[in-house]
């Protein structure tokens, strides 16, 4: 099911792709959660990683530099282009048909991307993730939240396309995720973004 909200998200990130590609420096807390997941993956001798919503490809590049074989997907064809230019194997794809890969990955990494999935679709997307996560595989999911809400936002200085956001409370996320994965670590971080959403959920899971 391909809905208008995906078209809007694609339009927005295609417009912002050049700007995001120019910003390789990450804030400290994003570096810390990425490093934590990477260290666990290396400790367990994981070899392959799928990044969902790879943006300009800097996280995928980081995991490649740390010895993982990476495939990246993004809904934005311009973001995919940025990834390919960095030597990353990347594909234009949403999260609803990951099983079309017909292969499994040792790790899956998704930071601030699944927040664009409506609550009504989240279980379907989590099931697709589970289908391509290998035995004993690790799944990282990070997203802003702290409350249960769904809204569209327009960042007019970038694009007139509204982006859909789905935010989740701790309790909602834990209940939903436990239906699909074993939760290894659930951390709630105050990131003080200056917006209404100052909470970031950083979650490491394992395939059941």
CSV table of C-alpha atoms in Angstrom, one decimal:
chain,number,residue,atom,x,y,z
A,1,UNK,CA,0.0,0.0,0.0
A,2,UNK,CA,1.7,3.2,-1.2
A,3,UNK,CA,0.1,6.2,0.4
A,4,UNK,CA,0.4,10.0,0.0
A,5,UNK,CA,2.4,10.3,3.2
A,6,UNK,CA,5.3,8.4,1.6
A,7,UNK,CA,5.2,10.6,-1.5
A,8,UNK,CA,5.4,13.7,0.8
A,9,UNK,CA,8.3,12.2,2.8
A,10,UNK,CA,10.2,11.3,-0.4
A,11,UNK,CA,9.7,14.8,-1.8
A,12,UNK,CA,10.9,16.4,1.4
A,13,UNK,CA,14.1,14.3,1.7
A,14,UNK,CA,14.9,14.6,-1.9
A,15,UNK,CA,14.8,18.4,-1.5
A,16,UNK,CA,17.0,18.2,1.7
A,17,UNK,CA,19.4,15.6,0.4
A,18,UNK,CA,22.2,18.0,-0.6
A,19,UNK,CA,22.1,19.8,2.7
A,20,UNK,CA,22.1,16.6,4.7
A,21,UNK,CA,25.0,15.3,2.6
A,22,UNK,CA,27.0,18.3,3.6
A,23,UNK,CA,26.6,17.6,7.3
A,24,UNK,CA,28.8,14.7,8.4
A,25,UNK,CA,29.2,15.8,12.0
A,26,UNK,CA,26.8,14.2,14.4
A,27,UNK,CA,25.7,15.3,17.9
A,28,UNK,CA,27.4,13.4,20.8
A,29,UNK,CA,24.4,11.3,21.8
A,30,UNK,CA,23.8,10.0,18.3
A,31,UNK,CA,27.5,9.0,18.2
A,32,UNK,CA,27.2,7.2,21.6
A,33,UNK,CA,24.1,5.1,20.7
A,34,UNK,CA,25.7,4.2,17.3
A,35,UNK,CA,28.9,3.2,19.0
A,36,UNK,CA,27.1,1.1,21.6
A,37,UNK,CA,25.3,-0.9,19.0
A,38,UNK,CA,28.4,-1.3,16.8
A,39,UNK,CA,30.5,-2.6,19.8
A,40,UNK,CA,27.8,-5.2,20.6
A,41,UNK,CA,27.7,-6.3,16.9
A,42,UNK,CA,31.4,-6.6,16.7
A,43,UNK,CA,31.5,-8.4,20.1
A,44,UNK,CA,29.1,-11.0,18.7
A,45,UNK,CA,31.1,-11.3,15.5
A,46,UNK,CA,28.2,-10.0,13.3
A,47,UNK,CA,29.1,-9.6,9.7
A,48,UNK,CA,26.2,-8.0,7.8
A,49,UNK,CA,24.0,-5.0,8.5
A,50,UNK,CA,21.0,-3.5,6.8
A,51,UNK,CA,20.4,0.2,7.5
A,52,UNK,CA,16.8,1.4,7.1
A,53,UNK,CA,16.4,5.0,6.1
A,54,UNK,CA,20.1,5.6,5.5
A,55,UNK,CA,19.9,9.3,4.8
A,56,UNK,CA,23.2,10.6,3.3
A,57,UNK,CA,24.9,7.3,4.3
A,58,UNK,CA,27.2,8.5,7.0
A,59,UNK,CA,26.1,5.8,9.5
A,60,UNK,CA,26.4,3.1,6.9
A,61,UNK,CA,29.8,4.3,6.1
A,62,UNK,CA,30.7,4.1,9.8
A,63,UNK,CA,29.6,0.5,10.0
A,64,UNK,CA,31.5,-0.3,6.9
A,65,UNK,CA,34.6,1.3,8.3
A,66,UNK,CA,34.2,-1.0,11.3
A,67,UNK,CA,34.2,-4.1,9.2
A,68,UNK,CA,30.6,-4.8,8.6
A,69,UNK,CA,29.2,-5.5,5.1
A,70,UNK,CA,26.4,-3.0,4.7
A,71,UNK,CA,23.3,-2.6,2.5
A,72,UNK,CA,21.3,0.6,2.9
A,73,UNK,CA,17.8,1.5,1.9
A,74,UNK,CA,16.0,4.8,1.7
A,75,UNK,CA,12.7,6.1,0.3
A,76,UNK,CA,14.5,9.1,-1.2
A,77,UNK,CA,16.3,8.4,-4.5
A,78,UNK,CA,18.5,11.4,-3.9
A,79,UNK,CA,19.6,10.0,-0.5
A,80,UNK,CA,20.3,6.6,-2.3
A,81,UNK,CA,22.4,8.5,-4.8
A,82,UNK,CA,24.5,10.0,-1.9
A,83,UNK,CA,25.0,6.6,-0.5
A,84,UNK,CA,26.1,5.1,-3.8
A,85,UNK,CA,28.6,7.9,-4.2
A,86,UNK,CA,30.2,6.8,-0.9
A,87,UNK,CA,30.6,3.3,-2.2
A,88,UNK,CA,27.6,1.9,-0.2
A,89,UNK,CA,25.3,-0.7,-1.7
A,90,UNK,CA,22.0,1.1,-1.6
A,91,UNK,CA,18.5,0.8,-2.9
A,92,UNK,CA,15.4,3.0,-3.1
A,93,UNK,CA,12.9,1.2,-1.0
A,94,UNK,CA,10.4,1.7,1.8
A,95,UNK,CA,10.1,-0.5,4.9
A,96,UNK,CA,6.9,-2.3,3.8
A,97,UNK,CA,8.5,-4.9,1.5
A,98,UNK,CA,11.9,-5.7,3.0
A,99,UNK,CA,11.2,-9.4,2.6
A,100,UNK,CA,11.7,-8.9,-1.1
A,101,UNK,CA,15.5,-9.0,-0.4
A,102,UNK,CA,15.1,-12.8,0.1
A,103,UNK,CA,18.2,-12.7,2.4
A,104,UNK,CA,18.9,-12.3,6.0
A,105,UNK,CA,21.1,-9.8,7.9
A,106,UNK,CA,23.0,-10.2,11.2
A,107,UNK,CA,22.0,-6.7,12.2
A,108,UNK,CA,19.4,-4.1,11.3
A,109,UNK,CA,19.9,-0.4,12.2
A,110,UNK,CA,17.2,2.2,12.1
A,111,UNK,CA,17.7,5.6,13.7
A,112,UNK,CA,15.0,8.3,13.4
A,113,UNK,CA,13.4,6.6,10.4
A,114,UNK,CA,10.6,4.4,11.8
A,115,UNK,CA,9.1,7.5,13.3
A,116,UNK,CA,7.6,8.1,9.9
A,117,UNK,CA,5.6,4.8,10.1
A,118,UNK,CA,2.0,5.2,11.2
A,119,UNK,CA,0.9,3.3,14.3
A,120,UNK,CA,-1.5,1.3,12.2
A,121,UNK,CA,1.4,0.1,10.0
A,122,UNK,CA,4.0,-0.4,12.7
A,123,UNK,CA,3.3,-4.1,13.3
A,124,UNK,CA,3.5,-4.9,9.6
A,125,UNK,CA,6.9,-3.1,9.3
A,126,UNK,CA,8.3,-4.8,12.4
A,127,UNK,CA,7.2,-8.2,10.9
A,128,UNK,CA,9.1,-7.3,7.7
A,129,UNK,CA,12.1,-6.5,9.7
A,130,UNK,CA,11.9,-9.7,11.6
A,131,UNK,CA,11.7,-11.7,8.3
A,132,UNK,CA,15.1,-10.4,7.1
A,133,UNK,CA,16.8,-10.5,10.5
A,134,UNK,CA,18.9,-13.6,10.8
A,135,UNK,CA,18.9,-16.1,13.7
A,136,UNK,CA,20.1,-14.4,16.9
A,137,UNK,CA,20.2,-11.2,14.9
A,138,UNK,CA,20.4,-7.7,16.5
A,139,UNK,CA,18.0,-4.9,15.7
A,140,UNK,CA,18.6,-1.3,16.7
A,141,UNK,CA,15.6,1.1,16.7
A,142,UNK,CA,16.1,4.7,17.8
A,143,UNK,CA,13.4,7.4,17.5
A,144,UNK,CA,12.0,10.5,19.2
A,145,UNK,CA,9.0,10.0,21.4
A,146,UNK,CA,7.9,10.2,25.0
A,147,UNK,CA,4.2,10.5,24.1
A,148,UNK,CA,1.7,8.8,21.9
A,149,UNK,CA,0.8,11.2,19.1
A,150,UNK,CA,0.7,11.4,15.3
A,151,UNK,CA,1.2,14.7,13.4
A,152,UNK,CA,2.3,16.2,10.1
A,153,UNK,CA,4.9,19.0,10.1
A,154,UNK,CA,5.9,21.4,7.4
A,155,UNK,CA,9.5,22.8,7.4
A,156,UNK,CA,8.7,25.5,4.9
A,157,UNK,CA,12.3,26.7,4.6
A,158,UNK,CA,13.1,23.3,3.0
A,159,UNK,CA,9.9,22.1,1.3
A,160,UNK,CA,6.2,22.5,1.3
A,161,UNK,CA,5.8,18.7,1.6
A,162,UNK,CA,4.4,17.8,5.0
A,163,UNK,CA,6.3,15.0,6.9
A,164,UNK,CA,4.2,12.5,8.9
A,165,UNK,CA,5.6,11.7,12.4
A,166,UNK,CA,4.4,9.0,14.8
A,167,UNK,CA,5.6,9.3,18.4
A,168,UNK,CA,5.3,6.6,21.0
A,169,UNK,CA,5.4,6.4,24.8
A,170,UNK,CA,7.7,4.0,26.6
A,171,UNK,CA,4.9,1.7,27.5
A,172,UNK,CA,3.4,1.6,23.9
A,173,UNK,CA,6.8,0.8,22.4
A,174,UNK,CA,7.7,-1.9,24.9
A,175,UNK,CA,4.4,-3.7,24.5
A,176,UNK,CA,4.5,-3.5,20.7
A,177,UNK,CA,8.2,-4.5,20.3
A,178,UNK,CA,8.0,-7.4,22.7
A,179,UNK,CA,5.5,-9.0,20.3
A,180,UNK,CA,8.3,-9.3,17.8
A,181,UNK,CA,11.7,-9.2,19.5
A,182,UNK,CA,13.5,-9.7,22.8
A,183,UNK,CA,14.4,-6.3,24.2
A,184,UNK,CA,18.0,-6.3,25.4
A,185,UNK,CA,18.3,-2.6,26.3
A,186,UNK,CA,15.7,0.2,26.4
A,187,UNK,CA,17.2,3.6,27.1
A,188,UNK,CA,15.3,6.9,27.3
A,189,UNK,CA,17.5,9.9,26.6
A,190,UNK,CA,16.7,13.6,27.2
A,191,UNK,CA,18.1,15.1,24.0
A,192,UNK,CA,16.9,18.7,24.6
A,193,UNK,CA,16.2,19.4,21.0
A,194,UNK,CA,14.3,22.6,21.9
A,195,UNK,CA,11.1,21.3,20.3
A,196,UNK,CA,8.1,19.7,21.9
A,197,UNK,CA,9.8,16.3,21.5
A,198,UNK,CA,12.9,16.1,23.8
A,199,UNK,CA,12.8,12.4,24.4
A,200,UNK,CA,14.7,9.8,22.4
A,201,UNK,CA,14.1,6.1,22.7
A,202,UNK,CA,17.2,4.0,22.1
A,203,UNK,CA,16.4,0.3,21.9
A,204,UNK,CA,18.5,-2.7,21.2
A,205,UNK,CA,16.7,-6.0,20.4
A,206,UNK,CA,17.3,-9.5,19.4
A,207,UNK,CA,15.4,-11.8,17.2
A,208,UNK,CA,13.3,-14.3,19.2
